[in-house]
Amino acid sequence: MNNNEKSLLNVDYGIGGITTHLRPREEGDDLHSETMVLNLGPAHPATHGTVRIVAELSGEKIVDADVELGFLHRGFEKMCETVDYNQVMPYADRLNYVSPIINNVGWCLTVEKLLEIEVPKRAQYIRVIMSELSRISDHLTCLGASAMELGAFTVMLYLMQAREYIWELIEDVTGARLTISYGRVGGLKADLPEGFAEKMHKALDGTRDQLDKADRLLTRNRIFIDRMCDVGTISKEDAIAYGCTGPFGRASGVDYDVRRDYPYSSYEDFSFEVPLGEKGDNYDRFLVRYEEIFQSMRICEQAIKNLPTGPICVDDPHIVLNPKEGVYSSIDGMINHFELVIFGVKPPQGDVYIPVEGGNGELGFYTVSDGTGKPYKVHVRPPCFVHMGTMKKMLLGSNIADVVPIFGMINMIGGECDR
Amino acid sequence: MELLILAVKAFIVLHVALGLGAVCTWIERKGSALIQDRVGANRAGAYWYPSNPLLWPIAPFIRIAGMLGIINTLLNDAVKALLKEDFVPEGTSVFMHALGPFMAALPVFLAYAVVPLAPDFTIFGYHVQAQLVRIDTGLLFILAMGSLAVYGVVFAGWTGNNKFSLLGALRASAQMISYELAMGIVFVTLIIGYGTLDLYAIVESQQDGWGINPLVHPTGWLSFIILFIVGMAETKRGPFDMPESESELVAGYFTEYSGMKFLLFWLGEFAEIALFALIISLFFFGGWHIPFVELPEGMWWAALVGHGVLMAKVLFFCVLQIVIRWSLPRFRYDQLMSLGWKGLLPLSLLNVMVTAAIHI
């Protein structure tokens, strides 16, 4: 597959200094044949993040590929150093914007670990419910988008309808649909609204219906299976070597789920299964994501059933804003409020890494605190970025038409990958 | 007088083709919306309250048409496409670039010329054939026109001066040529089965209303299934829309087209869908014949009823193609090729052998 040694010409075709190799005529070639370089992206219908794939084609086969990332780099990590810990929340929303609550929860847990506090049980349970709802919406988007890219546009709209149920629910709780900023250091922005349990059951039932439709249209569809099976295969060893986590790694048989192996936010209270794939191809990824949606629903239902009562924030005025009555009526409350608004939460010096199970895999926040109100350094471990590393390996030798499902099942989210 | 009748017939046949194409476009619009739980086009014209009192009587009809998306599909799209900039990519032949959409659409409309649309009838003493020209080799003419359409695609892809267009055109031409083999062999089966190439005679031999009747035409179902699949592949739609697979090739061979030229590709495509539905109805489902009902011969009203019956059958198959197109994902190029060469071609060869053995 690697023709680089045999190449005669290195052609720099201009943009970004990427070179390509014209393949000279070889023994056994009937006709003089050259490869063609096809530039997919950054603006291409298939690249629903902003990514560029420079593919060298021999006919329809990809003989060489170069995946370029970073088009959506916004300096998330650097921006975090300029604001206080709670103000990072809107930035964190914009990492994986399909499941923003998971990012919020990850960031909150990181800061709470620095502060060495634990939020009340009710807040933990609500965080779990909202995280799992986000995970469902994330998986629905991924499955829908990859179905659309294979031409099954109808399935995508069915799944978008299901996502709409979930997002209406999220809007009910947080007041926003996409960038919700629901988490707070030491708790949550608000409690669940009244009648949430019934609404949630209704939304989950609607989602099940839509998933059932999608299942009937896709899962046993011969064309779909042909397109997905044995495409983009990553073995278990490779998956571990590349550091693949989440549904992507589990489809390759890597039995690792942060929720189960390093439980956070009371995940140890819930029973759920971690679906595993065997072959590590696109079809396995599809099925693993499909099954995870149902597992997430299971967790949601358990959590809402056993939802404890109590406060949703820690009772510490140095971390969480006092109620307004306290601020207006007591000098302590006034001072605490002022301190918190002006200087922010001040965790002690130290550094911490907290992983959570994001929609696409292990989402980790590494934070260094120097004792002031602003983080000294923030680093995010985005799952997509790691998974994109496997892209070239999967692309080589596959068809040009396979670029789309492979890329779709990685489910690269530009905001998270490029930060 | 003969010339006048011919001119009128040409006008009618062209408008049947255009009308079927337009109806297909509308079914695609609203049908896909129906399938996908959407509303679809329903705005243009729906709020038309003209100030001129003379227009008031027709306004409600326009509003209803607007709510159904008919105005949007038939009027707005065409006007919009006409007003758009006609973009020609740099460094290409302007003439060949313009020839592409014409070569893609023209053969389809030409193929309509030999298709009978109703039984013969007599009116004012004139014996009228509801068919533009009745040639003995109608079947071959359709096959020939189907083969010509590939040139338009190749021109379009080549003059697009774009790698995506080129890949799309290569895929399209390979796909059309591969599937034409199976189509040709199905046509041979039909010739053996019906004993004629004349489309009118083929329809007339299905007096009981079912050409696909296993007693009359033992392998009819097989031929029908093969021809239906091939038809969808020839129209480059449904699960076979590799050449224009929007997720990998942007828009395939017509990536570099805009305005009316772009629309012409679509018009040709929808007319081709209707053409395939038409020939399937004529070959296998008795054309204008209704099962168990005998229409009197030569009466003008019987021809009108027959035409309506034929159009109902055609619309059924159009809807069927559109439903399939909106429910299935698309093949990959190599899978498509193996389906054509390893699946349909041997099957159609077997079909022709069996049919020949039965008829000898």
PDB file of C-alpha atoms in Angstrom, chain A residues 98-275:
ATOM      1  CA  VAL A  98     -24.368  17.740  21.346  1.00  0.00           C
ATOM      2  CA  SER A  99     -23.951  16.596  24.932  1.00  0.00           C
ATOM      3  CA  PRO A 100     -22.982  19.761  26.818  1.00  0.00           C
ATOM      4  CA  ILE A 101     -24.109  18.573  30.226  1.00  0.00           C
ATOM      5  CA  ILE A 102     -21.494  15.847  30.321  1.00  0.00           C
ATOM      6  CA  ASN A 103     -18.816  18.488  29.785  1.00  0.00           C
ATOM      7  CA  ASN A 104     -20.316  20.620  32.532  1.00  0.00           C
ATOM      8  CA  VAL A 105     -20.383  17.701  34.909  1.00  0.00           C
ATOM      9  CA  GLY A 106     -16.791  16.806  34.054  1.00  0.00           C
ATOM     10  CA  TRP A 107     -15.609  20.322  34.740  1.00  0.00           C
ATOM     11  CA  CYS A 108     -17.611  20.587  37.975  1.00  0.00           C
ATOM     12  CA  LEU A 109     -16.213  17.295  39.235  1.00  0.00           C
ATOM     13  CA  THR A 110     -12.688  18.486  38.488  1.00  0.00           C
ATOM     14  CA  VAL A 111     -13.084  21.681  40.456  1.00  0.00           C
ATOM     15  CA  GLU A 112     -14.931  19.890  43.245  1.00  0.00           C
ATOM     16  CA  LYS A 113     -12.070  17.436  43.506  1.00  0.00           C
ATOM     17  CA  LEU A 114      -9.690  20.385  43.861  1.00  0.00           C
ATOM     18  CA  LEU A 115     -11.958  21.826  46.534  1.00  0.00           C
ATOM     19  CA  GLU A 116     -12.280  18.383  48.116  1.00  0.00           C
ATOM     20  CA  ILE A 117     -16.032  18.612  48.450  1.00  0.00           C
ATOM     21  CA  GLU A 118     -18.829  16.305  47.408  1.00  0.00           C
ATOM     22  CA  VAL A 119     -22.136  17.602  46.161  1.00  0.00           C
ATOM     23  CA  PRO A 120     -25.388  16.365  47.774  1.00  0.00           C
ATOM     24  CA  LYS A 121     -26.817  13.079  46.614  1.00  0.00           C
ATOM     25  CA  ARG A 122     -29.742  14.730  44.858  1.00  0.00           C
ATOM     26  CA  ALA A 123     -27.412  16.861  42.759  1.00  0.00           C
ATOM     27  CA  GLN A 124     -25.398  13.779  41.869  1.00  0.00           C
ATOM     28  CA  TYR A 125     -28.507  11.950  40.753  1.00  0.00           C
ATOM     29  CA  ILE A 126     -29.732  14.903  38.693  1.00  0.00           C
ATOM     30  CA  ARG A 127     -26.311  15.141  37.105  1.00  0.00           C
ATOM     31  CA  VAL A 128     -26.526  11.479  36.197  1.00  0.00           C
ATOM     32  CA  ILE A 129     -29.997  11.896  34.680  1.00  0.00           C
ATOM     33  CA  MET A 130     -28.974  14.902  32.648  1.00  0.00           C
ATOM     34  CA  SER A 131     -25.705  13.290  31.544  1.00  0.00           C
ATOM     35  CA  GLU A 132     -27.504  10.210  30.365  1.00  0.00           C
ATOM     36  CA  LEU A 133     -30.093  12.275  28.499  1.00  0.00           C
ATOM     37  CA  SER A 134     -27.218  14.080  26.804  1.00  0.00           C
ATOM     38  CA  ARG A 135     -25.574  10.816  25.949  1.00  0.00           C
ATOM     39  CA  ILE A 136     -28.797   9.663  24.337  1.00  0.00           C
ATOM     40  CA  SER A 137     -28.966  12.826  22.257  1.00  0.00           C
ATOM     41  CA  ASP A 138     -25.307  12.447  21.322  1.00  0.00           C
ATOM     42  CA  HIS A 139     -25.762   8.862  20.173  1.00  0.00           C
ATOM     43  CA  LEU A 140     -28.971   9.719  18.332  1.00  0.00           C
ATOM     44  CA  THR A 141     -27.157  12.452  16.430  1.00  0.00           C
ATOM     45  CA  CYS A 142     -24.301  10.155  15.560  1.00  0.00           C
ATOM     46  CA  LEU A 143     -26.533   7.328  14.363  1.00  0.00           C
ATOM     47  CA  GLY A 144     -28.791   9.690  12.446  1.00  0.00           C
ATOM     48  CA  ALA A 145     -25.963  11.516  10.760  1.00  0.00           C
ATOM     49  CA  SER A 146     -24.214   8.360   9.677  1.00  0.00           C
ATOM     50  CA  ALA A 147     -27.465   6.945   8.333  1.00  0.00           C
ATOM     51  CA  MET A 148     -27.978  10.143   6.369  1.00  0.00           C
ATOM     52  CA  GLU A 149     -24.499   9.946   4.956  1.00  0.00           C
ATOM     53  CA  LEU A 150     -25.305   6.508   3.631  1.00  0.00           C
ATOM     54  CA  GLY A 151     -28.328   7.968   1.889  1.00  0.00           C
ATOM     55  CA  ALA A 152     -30.976   6.983   4.423  1.00  0.00           C
ATOM     56  CA  PHE A 153     -32.189  10.501   5.004  1.00  0.00           C
ATOM     57  CA  THR A 154     -35.493   9.352   6.435  1.00  0.00           C
ATOM     58  CA  VAL A 155     -33.860   7.526   9.322  1.00  0.00           C
ATOM     59  CA  MET A 156     -31.952  10.645  10.202  1.00  0.00           C
ATOM     60  CA  LEU A 157     -35.126  12.662  10.481  1.00  0.00           C
ATOM     61  CA  TYR A 158     -36.737   9.986  12.637  1.00  0.00           C
ATOM     62  CA  LEU A 159     -33.787  10.101  14.989  1.00  0.00           C
ATOM     63  CA  MET A 160     -33.741  13.893  14.959  1.00  0.00           C
ATOM     64  CA  GLN A 161     -37.357  13.724  16.062  1.00  0.00           C
ATOM     65  CA  ALA A 162     -36.284  11.514  18.947  1.00  0.00           C
ATOM     66  CA  ARG A 163     -33.527  13.969  19.785  1.00  0.00           C
ATOM     67  CA  GLU A 164     -36.116  16.691  19.763  1.00  0.00           C
ATOM     68  CA  TYR A 165     -38.017  14.898  22.563  1.00  0.00           C
ATOM     69  CA  ILE A 166     -34.824  14.789  24.599  1.00  0.00           C
ATOM     70  CA  TRP A 167     -33.928  18.385  23.915  1.00  0.00           C
ATOM     71  CA  GLU A 168     -37.370  19.604  24.858  1.00  0.00           C
ATOM     72  CA  LEU A 169     -36.845  17.845  28.137  1.00  0.00           C
ATOM     73  CA  ILE A 170     -33.448  19.443  28.570  1.00  0.00           C
ATOM     74  CA  GLU A 171     -34.928  22.821  27.716  1.00  0.00           C
ATOM     75  CA  ASP A 172     -37.540  22.253  30.375  1.00  0.00           C
ATOM     76  CA  VAL A 173     -34.872  21.751  32.994  1.00  0.00           C
ATOM     77  CA  THR A 174     -32.184  24.196  31.967  1.00  0.00           C
ATOM     78  CA  GLY A 175     -33.967  26.804  29.874  1.00  0.00           C
ATOM     79  CA  ALA A 176     -31.752  26.268  26.862  1.00  0.00           C
ATOM     80  CA  ARG A 177     -31.418  23.646  24.178  1.00  0.00           C
ATOM     81  CA  LEU A 178     -27.827  23.617  23.087  1.00  0.00           C
ATOM     82  CA  THR A 179     -25.457  25.628  25.249  1.00  0.00           C
ATOM     83  CA  ILE A 180     -27.102  25.092  28.546  1.00  0.00           C
ATOM     84  CA  SER A 181     -24.499  25.870  31.265  1.00  0.00           C
ATOM     85  CA  TYR A 182     -26.438  23.806  33.762  1.00  0.00           C
ATOM     86  CA  GLY A 183     -23.598  22.770  36.025  1.00  0.00           C
ATOM     87  CA  ARG A 184     -22.206  24.885  38.834  1.00  0.00           C
ATOM     88  CA  VAL A 185     -19.188  24.255  40.996  1.00  0.00           C
ATOM     89  CA  GLY A 186     -20.674  22.672  44.082  1.00  0.00           C
ATOM     90  CA  GLY A 187     -24.035  21.756  42.631  1.00  0.00           C
ATOM     91  CA  LEU A 188     -26.427  22.716  39.906  1.00  0.00           C
ATOM     92  CA  LYS A 189     -28.040  25.821  38.521  1.00  0.00           C
ATOM     93  CA  ALA A 190     -31.576  24.733  39.323  1.00  0.00           C
ATOM     94  CA  ASP A 191     -33.606  21.820  40.558  1.00  0.00           C
ATOM     95  CA  LEU A 192     -35.721  19.661  38.289  1.00  0.00           C
ATOM     96  CA  PRO A 193     -39.048  21.267  37.377  1.00  0.00           C
ATOM     97  CA  GLU A 194     -42.341  19.868  38.542  1.00  0.00           C
ATOM     98  CA  GLY A 195     -43.684  16.907  36.663  1.00  0.00           C
ATOM     99  CA  PHE A 196     -40.283  16.089  35.256  1.00  0.00           C
ATOM    100  CA  ALA A 197     -40.570  12.368  35.871  1.00  0.00           C
ATOM    101  CA  GLU A 198     -43.710  12.001  33.755  1.00  0.00           C
ATOM    102  CA  LYS A 199     -42.278  14.143  31.002  1.00  0.00           C
ATOM    103  CA  MET A 200     -39.116  12.115  31.009  1.00  0.00           C
ATOM    104  CA  HIS A 201     -40.952   8.817  30.757  1.00  0.00           C
ATOM    105  CA  LYS A 202     -42.969  10.214  27.888  1.00  0.00           C
ATOM    106  CA  ALA A 203     -39.892  11.478  26.085  1.00  0.00           C
ATOM    107  CA  LEU A 204     -38.083   8.188  26.551  1.00  0.00           C
ATOM    108  CA  ASP A 205     -41.081   6.282  25.245  1.00  0.00           C
ATOM    109  CA  GLY A 206     -41.158   8.537  22.193  1.00  0.00           C
ATOM    110  CA  THR A 207     -37.458   7.964  21.691  1.00  0.00           C
ATOM    111  CA  ARG A 208     -37.984   4.213  21.903  1.00  0.00           C
ATOM    112  CA  ASP A 209     -40.637   4.428  19.201  1.00  0.00           C
ATOM    113  CA  GLN A 210     -38.372   6.384  16.882  1.00  0.00           C
ATOM    114  CA  LEU A 211     -35.472   4.037  17.567  1.00  0.00           C
ATOM    115  CA  ASP A 212     -37.703   1.123  16.756  1.00  0.00           C
ATOM    116  CA  LYS A 213     -38.505   2.702  13.383  1.00  0.00           C
ATOM    117  CA  ALA A 214     -34.830   3.281  12.711  1.00  0.00           C
ATOM    118  CA  ASP A 215     -34.067  -0.272  13.734  1.00  0.00           C
ATOM    119  CA  ARG A 216     -36.620  -1.654  11.313  1.00  0.00           C
ATOM    120  CA  LEU A 217     -35.243   0.483   8.504  1.00  0.00           C
ATOM    121  CA  LEU A 218     -31.552  -0.102   9.094  1.00  0.00           C
ATOM    122  CA  THR A 219     -30.317  -2.827  11.380  1.00  0.00           C
ATOM    123  CA  ARG A 220     -31.267  -5.802   9.260  1.00  0.00           C
ATOM    124  CA  ASN A 221     -31.162  -3.928   5.976  1.00  0.00           C
ATOM    125  CA  ARG A 222     -28.857  -5.768   3.618  1.00  0.00           C
ATOM    126  CA  ILE A 223     -27.540  -2.633   1.960  1.00  0.00           C
ATOM    127  CA  PHE A 224     -26.802  -1.040   5.300  1.00  0.00           C
ATOM    128  CA  ILE A 225     -25.025  -4.133   6.593  1.00  0.00           C
ATOM    129  CA  ASP A 226     -22.970  -4.350   3.414  1.00  0.00           C
ATOM    130  CA  ARG A 227     -21.956  -0.749   3.767  1.00  0.00           C
ATOM    131  CA  MET A 228     -21.070  -0.957   7.456  1.00  0.00           C
ATOM    132  CA  CYS A 229     -19.682  -4.476   8.000  1.00  0.00           C
ATOM    133  CA  ASP A 230     -15.927  -4.909   7.736  1.00  0.00           C
ATOM    134  CA  VAL A 231     -15.441  -1.232   7.013  1.00  0.00           C
ATOM    135  CA  GLY A 232     -13.063   0.743   9.154  1.00  0.00           C
ATOM    136  CA  THR A 233     -11.994  -2.204  11.263  1.00  0.00           C
ATOM    137  CA  ILE A 234      -9.798  -1.536  14.289  1.00  0.00           C
ATOM    138  CA  SER A 235      -8.628  -4.540  16.264  1.00  0.00           C
ATOM    139  CA  LYS A 236      -8.694  -4.616  20.049  1.00  0.00           C
ATOM    140  CA  GLU A 237      -4.904  -4.317  20.266  1.00  0.00           C
ATOM    141  CA  ASP A 238      -4.892  -1.324  17.944  1.00  0.00           C
ATOM    142  CA  ALA A 239      -7.739   0.284  19.822  1.00  0.00           C
ATOM    143  CA  ILE A 240      -5.813  -0.007  23.082  1.00  0.00           C
ATOM    144  CA  ALA A 241      -2.623   1.192  21.432  1.00  0.00           C
ATOM    145  CA  TYR A 242      -4.318   4.262  20.033  1.00  0.00           C
ATOM    146  CA  GLY A 243      -6.110   4.957  23.276  1.00  0.00           C
ATOM    147  CA  CYS A 244      -9.637   4.507  21.986  1.00  0.00           C
ATOM    148  CA  THR A 245     -12.346   4.718  24.601  1.00  0.00           C
ATOM    149  CA  GLY A 246     -16.090   5.052  24.683  1.00  0.00           C
ATOM    150  CA  PRO A 247     -18.381   3.414  22.146  1.00  0.00           C
ATOM    151  CA  PHE A 248     -15.576   3.460  19.599  1.00  0.00           C
ATOM    152  CA  GLY A 249     -13.218   1.477  21.804  1.00  0.00           C
ATOM    153  CA  ARG A 250     -15.968  -0.779  23.130  1.00  0.00           C
ATOM    154  CA  ALA A 251     -16.959  -1.708  19.595  1.00  0.00           C
ATOM    155  CA  SER A 252     -13.430  -3.056  19.200  1.00  0.00           C
ATOM    156  CA  GLY A 253     -13.843  -5.054  22.391  1.00  0.00           C
ATOM    157  CA  VAL A 254     -12.048  -2.740  24.831  1.00  0.00           C
ATOM    158  CA  ASP A 255     -14.018  -3.389  28.004  1.00  0.00           C
ATOM    159  CA  TYR A 256     -13.655   0.039  29.555  1.00  0.00           C
ATOM    160  CA  ASP A 257     -16.303   2.416  30.724  1.00  0.00           C
ATOM    161  CA  VAL A 258     -15.441   5.244  33.084  1.00  0.00           C
ATOM    162  CA  ARG A 259     -18.904   5.090  34.585  1.00  0.00           C
ATOM    163  CA  ARG A 260     -18.370   1.512  35.673  1.00  0.00           C
ATOM    164  CA  ASP A 261     -14.622   1.341  36.258  1.00  0.00           C
ATOM    165  CA  TYR A 262     -14.104   4.682  37.992  1.00  0.00           C
ATOM    166  CA  PRO A 263     -17.579   5.616  39.147  1.00  0.00           C
ATOM    167  CA  TYR A 264     -18.233   9.282  39.681  1.00  0.00           C
ATOM    168  CA  SER A 265     -21.367  11.124  40.687  1.00  0.00           C
ATOM    169  CA  SER A 266     -22.999   8.011  42.221  1.00  0.00           C
ATOM    170  CA  TYR A 267     -22.816   5.878  39.093  1.00  0.00           C
ATOM    171  CA  GLU A 268     -22.084   2.925  41.353  1.00  0.00           C
ATOM    172  CA  ASP A 269     -25.734   3.084  42.526  1.00  0.00           C
ATOM    173  CA  PHE A 270     -27.124   2.102  39.151  1.00  0.00           C
ATOM    174  CA  SER A 271     -27.079  -1.188  37.330  1.00  0.00           C
ATOM    175  CA  PHE A 272     -26.321  -1.031  33.655  1.00  0.00           C
ATOM    176  CA  GLU A 273     -24.499  -3.101  31.113  1.00  0.00           C
ATOM    177  CA  VAL A 274     -21.595  -2.090  28.966  1.00  0.00           C
ATOM    178  CA  PRO A 275     -22.175  -3.398  25.442  1.00  0.00           C
TER     179      PRO A 275
END
